[in-house]
mmCIF file with all atom_site columns, C-alpha atoms in Angstrom:
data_model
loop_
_atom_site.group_PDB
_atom_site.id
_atom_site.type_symbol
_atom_site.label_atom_id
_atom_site.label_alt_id
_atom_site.label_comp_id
_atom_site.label_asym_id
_atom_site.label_entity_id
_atom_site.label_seq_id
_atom_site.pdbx_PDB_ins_code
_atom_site.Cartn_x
_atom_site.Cartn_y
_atom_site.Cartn_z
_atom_site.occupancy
_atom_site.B_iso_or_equiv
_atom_site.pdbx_formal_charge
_atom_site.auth_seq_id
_atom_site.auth_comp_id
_atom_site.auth_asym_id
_atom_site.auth_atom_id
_atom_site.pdbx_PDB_model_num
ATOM 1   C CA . UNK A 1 1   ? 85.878  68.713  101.833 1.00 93.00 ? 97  UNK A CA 1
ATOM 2   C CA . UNK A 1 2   ? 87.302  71.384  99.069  1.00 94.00 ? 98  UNK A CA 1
ATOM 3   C CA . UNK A 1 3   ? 86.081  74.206  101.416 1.00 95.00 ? 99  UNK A CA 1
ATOM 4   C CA . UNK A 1 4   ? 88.412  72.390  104.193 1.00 97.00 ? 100 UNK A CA 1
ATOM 5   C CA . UNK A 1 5   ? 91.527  71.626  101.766 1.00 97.00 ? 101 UNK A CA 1
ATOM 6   C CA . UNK A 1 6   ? 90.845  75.436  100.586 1.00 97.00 ? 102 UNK A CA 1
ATOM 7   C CA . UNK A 1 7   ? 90.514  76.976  104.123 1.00 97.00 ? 103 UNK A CA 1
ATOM 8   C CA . UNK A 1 8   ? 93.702  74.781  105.271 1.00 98.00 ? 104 UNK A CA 1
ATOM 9   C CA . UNK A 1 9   ? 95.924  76.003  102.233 1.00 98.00 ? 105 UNK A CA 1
ATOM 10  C CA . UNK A 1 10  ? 94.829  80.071  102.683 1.00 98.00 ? 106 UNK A CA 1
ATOM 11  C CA . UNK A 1 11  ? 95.530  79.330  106.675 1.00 98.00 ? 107 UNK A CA 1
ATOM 12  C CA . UNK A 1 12  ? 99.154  78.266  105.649 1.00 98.00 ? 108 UNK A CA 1
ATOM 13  C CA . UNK A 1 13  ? 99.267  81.387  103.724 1.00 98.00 ? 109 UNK A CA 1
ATOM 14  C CA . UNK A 1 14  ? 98.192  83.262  106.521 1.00 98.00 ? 110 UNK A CA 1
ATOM 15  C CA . UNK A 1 15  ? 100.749 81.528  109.191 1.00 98.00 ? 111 UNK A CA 1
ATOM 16  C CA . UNK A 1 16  ? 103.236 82.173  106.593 1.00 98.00 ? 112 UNK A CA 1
ATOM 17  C CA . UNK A 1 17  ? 102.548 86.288  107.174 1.00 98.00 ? 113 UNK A CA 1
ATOM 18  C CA . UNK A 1 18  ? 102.317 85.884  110.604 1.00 98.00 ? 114 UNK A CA 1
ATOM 19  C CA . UNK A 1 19  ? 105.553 84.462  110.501 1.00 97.00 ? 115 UNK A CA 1
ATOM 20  C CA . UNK A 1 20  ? 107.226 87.704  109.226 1.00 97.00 ? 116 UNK A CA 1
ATOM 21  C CA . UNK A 1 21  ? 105.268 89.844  110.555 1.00 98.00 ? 117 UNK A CA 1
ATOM 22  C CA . UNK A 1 22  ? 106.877 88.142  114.395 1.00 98.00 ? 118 UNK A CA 1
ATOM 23  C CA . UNK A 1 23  ? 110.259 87.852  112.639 1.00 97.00 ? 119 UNK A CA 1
ATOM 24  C CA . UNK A 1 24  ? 110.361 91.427  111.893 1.00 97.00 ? 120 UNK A CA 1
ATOM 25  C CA . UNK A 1 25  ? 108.725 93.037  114.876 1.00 98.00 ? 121 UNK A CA 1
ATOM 26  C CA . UNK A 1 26  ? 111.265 91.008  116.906 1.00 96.00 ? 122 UNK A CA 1
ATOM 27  C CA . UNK A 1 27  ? 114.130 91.775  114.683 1.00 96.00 ? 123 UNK A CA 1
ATOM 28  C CA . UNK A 1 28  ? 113.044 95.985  114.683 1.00 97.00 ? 124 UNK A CA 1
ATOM 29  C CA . UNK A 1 29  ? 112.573 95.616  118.512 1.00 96.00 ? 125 UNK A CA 1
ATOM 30  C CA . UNK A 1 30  ? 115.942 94.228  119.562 1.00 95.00 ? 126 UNK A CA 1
ATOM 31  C CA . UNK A 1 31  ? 117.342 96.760  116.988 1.00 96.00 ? 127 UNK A CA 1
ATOM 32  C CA . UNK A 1 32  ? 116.117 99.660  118.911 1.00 96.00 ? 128 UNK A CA 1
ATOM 33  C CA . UNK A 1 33  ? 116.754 97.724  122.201 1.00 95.00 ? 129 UNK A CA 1
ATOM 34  C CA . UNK A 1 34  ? 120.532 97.602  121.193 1.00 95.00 ? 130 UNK A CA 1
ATOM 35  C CA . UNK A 1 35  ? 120.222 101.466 119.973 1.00 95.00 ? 131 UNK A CA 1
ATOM 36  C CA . UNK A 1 36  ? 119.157 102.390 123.258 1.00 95.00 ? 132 UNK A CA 1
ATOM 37  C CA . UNK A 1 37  ? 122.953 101.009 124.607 1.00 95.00 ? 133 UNK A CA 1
ATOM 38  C CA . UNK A 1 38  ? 121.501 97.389  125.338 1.00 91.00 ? 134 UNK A CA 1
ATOM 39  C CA . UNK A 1 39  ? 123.836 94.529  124.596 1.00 91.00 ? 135 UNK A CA 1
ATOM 40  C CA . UNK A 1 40  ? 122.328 91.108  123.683 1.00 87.00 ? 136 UNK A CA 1
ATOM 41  C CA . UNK A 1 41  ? 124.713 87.986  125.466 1.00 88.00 ? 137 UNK A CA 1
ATOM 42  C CA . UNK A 1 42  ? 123.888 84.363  125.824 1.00 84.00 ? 138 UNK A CA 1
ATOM 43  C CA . UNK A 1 43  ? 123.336 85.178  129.267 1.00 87.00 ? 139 UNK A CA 1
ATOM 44  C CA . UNK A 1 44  ? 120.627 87.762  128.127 1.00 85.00 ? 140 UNK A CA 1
ATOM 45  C CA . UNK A 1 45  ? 119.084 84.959  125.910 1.00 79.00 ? 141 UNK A CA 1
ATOM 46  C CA . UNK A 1 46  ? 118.925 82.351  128.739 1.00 82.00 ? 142 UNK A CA 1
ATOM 47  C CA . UNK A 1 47  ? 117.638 84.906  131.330 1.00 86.00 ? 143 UNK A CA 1
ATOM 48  C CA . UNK A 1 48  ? 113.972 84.487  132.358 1.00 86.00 ? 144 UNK A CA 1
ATOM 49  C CA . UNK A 1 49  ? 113.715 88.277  131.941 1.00 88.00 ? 145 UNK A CA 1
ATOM 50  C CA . UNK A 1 50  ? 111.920 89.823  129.091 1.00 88.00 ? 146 UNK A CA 1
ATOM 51  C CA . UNK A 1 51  ? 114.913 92.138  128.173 1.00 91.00 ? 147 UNK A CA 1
ATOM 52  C CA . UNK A 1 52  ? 112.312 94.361  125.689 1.00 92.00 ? 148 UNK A CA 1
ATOM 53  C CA . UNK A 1 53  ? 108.452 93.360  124.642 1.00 92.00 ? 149 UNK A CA 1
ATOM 54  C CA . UNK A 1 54  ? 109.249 92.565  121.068 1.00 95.00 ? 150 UNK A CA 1
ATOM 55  C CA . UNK A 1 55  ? 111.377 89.813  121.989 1.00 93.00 ? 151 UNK A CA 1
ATOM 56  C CA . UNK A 1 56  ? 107.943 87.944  121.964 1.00 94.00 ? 152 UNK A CA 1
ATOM 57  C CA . UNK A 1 57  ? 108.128 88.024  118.508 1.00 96.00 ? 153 UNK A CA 1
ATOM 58  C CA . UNK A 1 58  ? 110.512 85.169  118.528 1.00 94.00 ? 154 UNK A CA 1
ATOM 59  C CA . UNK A 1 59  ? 108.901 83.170  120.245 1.00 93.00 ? 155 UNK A CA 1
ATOM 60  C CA . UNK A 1 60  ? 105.634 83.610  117.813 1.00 97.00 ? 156 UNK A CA 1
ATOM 61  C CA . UNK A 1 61  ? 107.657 82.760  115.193 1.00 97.00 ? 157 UNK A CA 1
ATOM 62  C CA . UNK A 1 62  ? 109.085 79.973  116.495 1.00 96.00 ? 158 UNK A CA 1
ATOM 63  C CA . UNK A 1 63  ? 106.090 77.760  117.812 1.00 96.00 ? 159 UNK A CA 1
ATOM 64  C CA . UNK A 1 64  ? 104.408 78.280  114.817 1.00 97.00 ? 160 UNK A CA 1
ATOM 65  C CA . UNK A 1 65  ? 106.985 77.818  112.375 1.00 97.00 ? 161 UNK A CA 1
ATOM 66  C CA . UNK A 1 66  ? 108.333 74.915  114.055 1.00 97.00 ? 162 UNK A CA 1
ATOM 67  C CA . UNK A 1 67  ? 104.403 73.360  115.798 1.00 98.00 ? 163 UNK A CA 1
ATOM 68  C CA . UNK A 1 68  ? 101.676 75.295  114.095 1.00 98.00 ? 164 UNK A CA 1
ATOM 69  C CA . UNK A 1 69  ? 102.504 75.317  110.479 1.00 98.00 ? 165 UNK A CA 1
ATOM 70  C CA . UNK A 1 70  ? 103.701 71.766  110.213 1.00 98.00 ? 166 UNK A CA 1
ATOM 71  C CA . UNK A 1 71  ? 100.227 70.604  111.724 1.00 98.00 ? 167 UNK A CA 1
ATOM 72  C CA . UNK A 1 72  ? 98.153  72.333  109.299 1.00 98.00 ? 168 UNK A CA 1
ATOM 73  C CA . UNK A 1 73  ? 100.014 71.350  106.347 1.00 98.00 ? 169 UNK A CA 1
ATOM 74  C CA . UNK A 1 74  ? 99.971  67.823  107.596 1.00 98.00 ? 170 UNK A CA 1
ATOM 75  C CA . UNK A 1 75  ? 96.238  67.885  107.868 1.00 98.00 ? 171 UNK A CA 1
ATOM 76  C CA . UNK A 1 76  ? 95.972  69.573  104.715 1.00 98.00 ? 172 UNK A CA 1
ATOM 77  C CA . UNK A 1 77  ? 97.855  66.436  103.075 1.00 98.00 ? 173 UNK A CA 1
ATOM 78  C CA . UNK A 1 78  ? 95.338  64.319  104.765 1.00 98.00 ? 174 UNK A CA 1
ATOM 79  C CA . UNK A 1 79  ? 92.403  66.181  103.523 1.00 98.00 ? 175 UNK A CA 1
ATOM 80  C CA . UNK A 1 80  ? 93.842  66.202  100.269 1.00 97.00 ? 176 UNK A CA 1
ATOM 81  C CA . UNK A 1 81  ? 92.979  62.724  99.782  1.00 97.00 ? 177 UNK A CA 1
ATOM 82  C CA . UNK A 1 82  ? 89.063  63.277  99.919  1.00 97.00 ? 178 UNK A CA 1
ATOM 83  C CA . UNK A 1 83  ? 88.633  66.288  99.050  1.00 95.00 ? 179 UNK A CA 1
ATOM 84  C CA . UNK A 1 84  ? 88.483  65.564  95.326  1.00 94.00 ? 180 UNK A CA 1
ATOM 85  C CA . UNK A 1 85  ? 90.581  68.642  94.424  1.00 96.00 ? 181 UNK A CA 1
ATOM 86  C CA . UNK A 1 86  ? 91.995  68.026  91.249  1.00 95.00 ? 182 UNK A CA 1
ATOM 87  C CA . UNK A 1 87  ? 95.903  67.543  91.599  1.00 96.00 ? 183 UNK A CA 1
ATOM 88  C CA . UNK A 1 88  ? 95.052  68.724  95.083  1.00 96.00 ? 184 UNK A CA 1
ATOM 89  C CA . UNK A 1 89  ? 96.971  66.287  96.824  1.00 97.00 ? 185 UNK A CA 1
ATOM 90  C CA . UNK A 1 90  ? 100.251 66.957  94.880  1.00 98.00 ? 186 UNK A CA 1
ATOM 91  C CA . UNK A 1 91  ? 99.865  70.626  95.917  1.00 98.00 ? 187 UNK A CA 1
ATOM 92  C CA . UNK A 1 92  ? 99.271  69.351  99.367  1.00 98.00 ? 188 UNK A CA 1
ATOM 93  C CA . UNK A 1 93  ? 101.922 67.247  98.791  1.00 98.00 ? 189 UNK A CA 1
ATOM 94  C CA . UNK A 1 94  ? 104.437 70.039  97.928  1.00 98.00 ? 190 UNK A CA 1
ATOM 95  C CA . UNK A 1 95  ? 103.388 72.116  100.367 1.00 98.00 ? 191 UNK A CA 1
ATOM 96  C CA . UNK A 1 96  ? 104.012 69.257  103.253 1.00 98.00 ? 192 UNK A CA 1
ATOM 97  C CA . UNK A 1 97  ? 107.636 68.804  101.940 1.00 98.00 ? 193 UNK A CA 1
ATOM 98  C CA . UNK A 1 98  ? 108.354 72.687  101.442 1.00 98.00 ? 194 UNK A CA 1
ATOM 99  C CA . UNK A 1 99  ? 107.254 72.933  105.209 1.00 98.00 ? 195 UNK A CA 1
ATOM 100 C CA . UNK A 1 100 ? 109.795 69.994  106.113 1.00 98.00 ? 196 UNK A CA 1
ATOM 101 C CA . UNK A 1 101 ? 112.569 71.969  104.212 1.00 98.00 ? 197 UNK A CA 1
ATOM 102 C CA . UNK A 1 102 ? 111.478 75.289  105.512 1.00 98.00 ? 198 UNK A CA 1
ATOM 103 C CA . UNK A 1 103 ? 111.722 74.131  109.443 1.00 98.00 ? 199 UNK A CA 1
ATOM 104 C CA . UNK A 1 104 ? 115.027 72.605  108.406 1.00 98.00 ? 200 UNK A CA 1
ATOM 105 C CA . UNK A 1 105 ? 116.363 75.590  107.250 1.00 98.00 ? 201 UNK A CA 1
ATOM 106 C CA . UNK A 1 106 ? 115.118 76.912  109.933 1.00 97.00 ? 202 UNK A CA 1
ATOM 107 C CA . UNK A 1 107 ? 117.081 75.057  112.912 1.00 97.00 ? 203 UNK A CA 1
ATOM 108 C CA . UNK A 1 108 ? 120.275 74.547  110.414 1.00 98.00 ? 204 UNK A CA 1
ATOM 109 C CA . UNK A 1 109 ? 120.392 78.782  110.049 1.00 97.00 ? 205 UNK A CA 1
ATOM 110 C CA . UNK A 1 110 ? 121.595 78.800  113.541 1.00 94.00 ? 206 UNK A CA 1
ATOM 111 C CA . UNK A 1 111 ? 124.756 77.279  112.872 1.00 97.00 ? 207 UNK A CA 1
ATOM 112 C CA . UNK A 1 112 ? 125.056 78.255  108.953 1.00 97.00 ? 208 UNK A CA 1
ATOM 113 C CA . UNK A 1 113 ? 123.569 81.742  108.598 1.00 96.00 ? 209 UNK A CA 1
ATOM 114 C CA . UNK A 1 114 ? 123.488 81.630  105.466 1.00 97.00 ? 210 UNK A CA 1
ATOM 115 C CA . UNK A 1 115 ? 120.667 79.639  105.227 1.00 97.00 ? 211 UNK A CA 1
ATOM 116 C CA . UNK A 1 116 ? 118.534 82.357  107.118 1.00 96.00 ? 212 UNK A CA 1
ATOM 117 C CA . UNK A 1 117 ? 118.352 83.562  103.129 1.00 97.00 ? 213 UNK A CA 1
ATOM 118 C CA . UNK A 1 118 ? 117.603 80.570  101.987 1.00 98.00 ? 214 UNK A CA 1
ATOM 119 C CA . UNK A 1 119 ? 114.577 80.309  104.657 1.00 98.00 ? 215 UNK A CA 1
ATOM 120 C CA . UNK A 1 120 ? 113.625 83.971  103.481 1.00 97.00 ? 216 UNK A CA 1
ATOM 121 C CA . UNK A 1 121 ? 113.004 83.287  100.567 1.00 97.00 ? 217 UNK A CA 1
ATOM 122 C CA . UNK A 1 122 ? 111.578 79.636  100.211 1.00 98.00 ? 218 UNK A CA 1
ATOM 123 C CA . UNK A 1 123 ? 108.568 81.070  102.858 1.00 98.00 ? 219 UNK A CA 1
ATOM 124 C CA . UNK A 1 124 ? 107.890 82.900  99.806  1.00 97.00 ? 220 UNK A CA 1
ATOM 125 C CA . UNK A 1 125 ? 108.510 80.286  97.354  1.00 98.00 ? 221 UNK A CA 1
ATOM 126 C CA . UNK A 1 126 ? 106.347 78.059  100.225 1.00 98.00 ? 222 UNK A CA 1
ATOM 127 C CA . UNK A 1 127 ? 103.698 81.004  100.193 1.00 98.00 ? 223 UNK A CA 1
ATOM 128 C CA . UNK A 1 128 ? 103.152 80.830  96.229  1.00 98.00 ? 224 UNK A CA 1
ATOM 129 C CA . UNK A 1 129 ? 102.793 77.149  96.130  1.00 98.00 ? 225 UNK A CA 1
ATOM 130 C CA . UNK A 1 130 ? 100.301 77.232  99.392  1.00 98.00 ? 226 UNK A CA 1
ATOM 131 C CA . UNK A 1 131 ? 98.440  80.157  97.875  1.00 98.00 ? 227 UNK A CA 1
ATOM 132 C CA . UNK A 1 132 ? 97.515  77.736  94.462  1.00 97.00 ? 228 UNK A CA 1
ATOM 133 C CA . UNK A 1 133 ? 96.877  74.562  96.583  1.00 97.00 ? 229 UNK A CA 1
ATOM 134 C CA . UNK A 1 134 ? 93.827  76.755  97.685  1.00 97.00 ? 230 UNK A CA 1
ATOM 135 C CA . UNK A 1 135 ? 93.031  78.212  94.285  1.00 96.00 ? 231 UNK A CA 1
ATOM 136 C CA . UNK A 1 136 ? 93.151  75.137  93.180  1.00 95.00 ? 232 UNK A CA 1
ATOM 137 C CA . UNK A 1 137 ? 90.517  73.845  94.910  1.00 93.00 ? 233 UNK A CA 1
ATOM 138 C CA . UNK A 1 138 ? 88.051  76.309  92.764  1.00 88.00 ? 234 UNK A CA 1
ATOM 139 C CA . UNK A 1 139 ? 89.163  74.360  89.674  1.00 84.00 ? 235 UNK A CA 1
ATOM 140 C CA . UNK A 1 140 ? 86.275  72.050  87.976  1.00 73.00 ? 236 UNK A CA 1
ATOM 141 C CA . UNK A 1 141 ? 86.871  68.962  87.799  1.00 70.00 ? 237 UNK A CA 1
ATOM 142 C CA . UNK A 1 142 ? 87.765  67.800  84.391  1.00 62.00 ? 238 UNK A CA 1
ATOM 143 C CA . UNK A 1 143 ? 84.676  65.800  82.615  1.00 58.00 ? 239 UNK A CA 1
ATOM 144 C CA . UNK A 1 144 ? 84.741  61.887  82.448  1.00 49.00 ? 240 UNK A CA 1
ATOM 145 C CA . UNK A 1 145 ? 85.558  61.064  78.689  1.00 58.00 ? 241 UNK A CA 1
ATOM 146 C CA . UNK A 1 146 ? 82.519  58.656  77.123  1.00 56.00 ? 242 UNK A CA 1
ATOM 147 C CA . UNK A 1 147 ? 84.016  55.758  75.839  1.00 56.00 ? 243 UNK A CA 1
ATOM 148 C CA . UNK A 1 148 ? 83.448  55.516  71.890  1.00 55.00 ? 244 UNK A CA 1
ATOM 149 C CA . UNK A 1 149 ? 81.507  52.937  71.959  1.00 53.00 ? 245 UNK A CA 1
ATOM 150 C CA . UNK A 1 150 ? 79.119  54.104  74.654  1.00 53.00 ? 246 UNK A CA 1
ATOM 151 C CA . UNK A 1 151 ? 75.794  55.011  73.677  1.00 53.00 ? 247 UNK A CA 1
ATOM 152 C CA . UNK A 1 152 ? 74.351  58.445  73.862  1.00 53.00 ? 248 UNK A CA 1
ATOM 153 C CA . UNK A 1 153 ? 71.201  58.685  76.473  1.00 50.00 ? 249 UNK A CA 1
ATOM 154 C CA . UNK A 1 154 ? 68.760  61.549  75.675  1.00 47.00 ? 250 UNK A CA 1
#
């Protein structure tokens, strides 16, 4: 079970780069789409067009930030509990409720922009805390104290 808890904590780290990778290849696509004399409108959103190929992008980073991401870290809490990772489930733990907050931010940045910052930079905050969930899971677990009264065997 610490291999799982390990391998779901680096795959959360790995969604995480996906994530900006999508973000910015859409971001650098529609840039050069609107250099080229494009001009993006609702209408252009809505369309069932693909107005330029990056714009898939978006979508990547949208089903897994919002479908993908949450389901992993919600199986990672789960595993968390028998996995026997010390202080593993508190990581998983944090790293369930920074996913919460992150796909909050998320849908709230549409109508407060400023909180496309914030969502910047707690995915890295979110990446940190995912990356030593699965670090942790290499820790030893810390020895069982003998009781003082117990005798030694041997």
């Amino acid at each position: 079970m610490r291999a799982a808890y390990r391998y779901l904590a680096y795959t959360i780290d790995a969604l995480i780069l996906l994530q900006a990778a999508a973000i910015a290849w859409a971001v650098f696509g529609l840039s050069a789409w609107v250099e080229d004399g494009n001009t993006l409108s609702t209408a252009t959103m809505e369309s069932d067009e693909t107005p330029f190929p990056e714009v898939l992008g978006f979508a990547i980073h949208g089903i897994s930030g919002t479908v993908l991401i949450p389901l992993v870290a919600l199986v990672l809490l789960v595993v968390s509990f028998f996995a026997r990772v010390p202080k593993g489930a508190a990581y998983a733990g944090m790293v369930f409720g920074g996913v919460v907050v992150q796909v909050l931010l998320g849908m709230f940045a549409h109508g407060v922009p400023f909180l496309g910052f914030v969502h910047g930079f707690w995915a890295l905050l979110l990446f940190l805390v995912a990356l030593r969930a699965a670090r942790q899971a290499g820790v030893a677990d810390e020895p069982v104290e003998r009781s003082a009264g117990a005798a030694a065997v041997g």
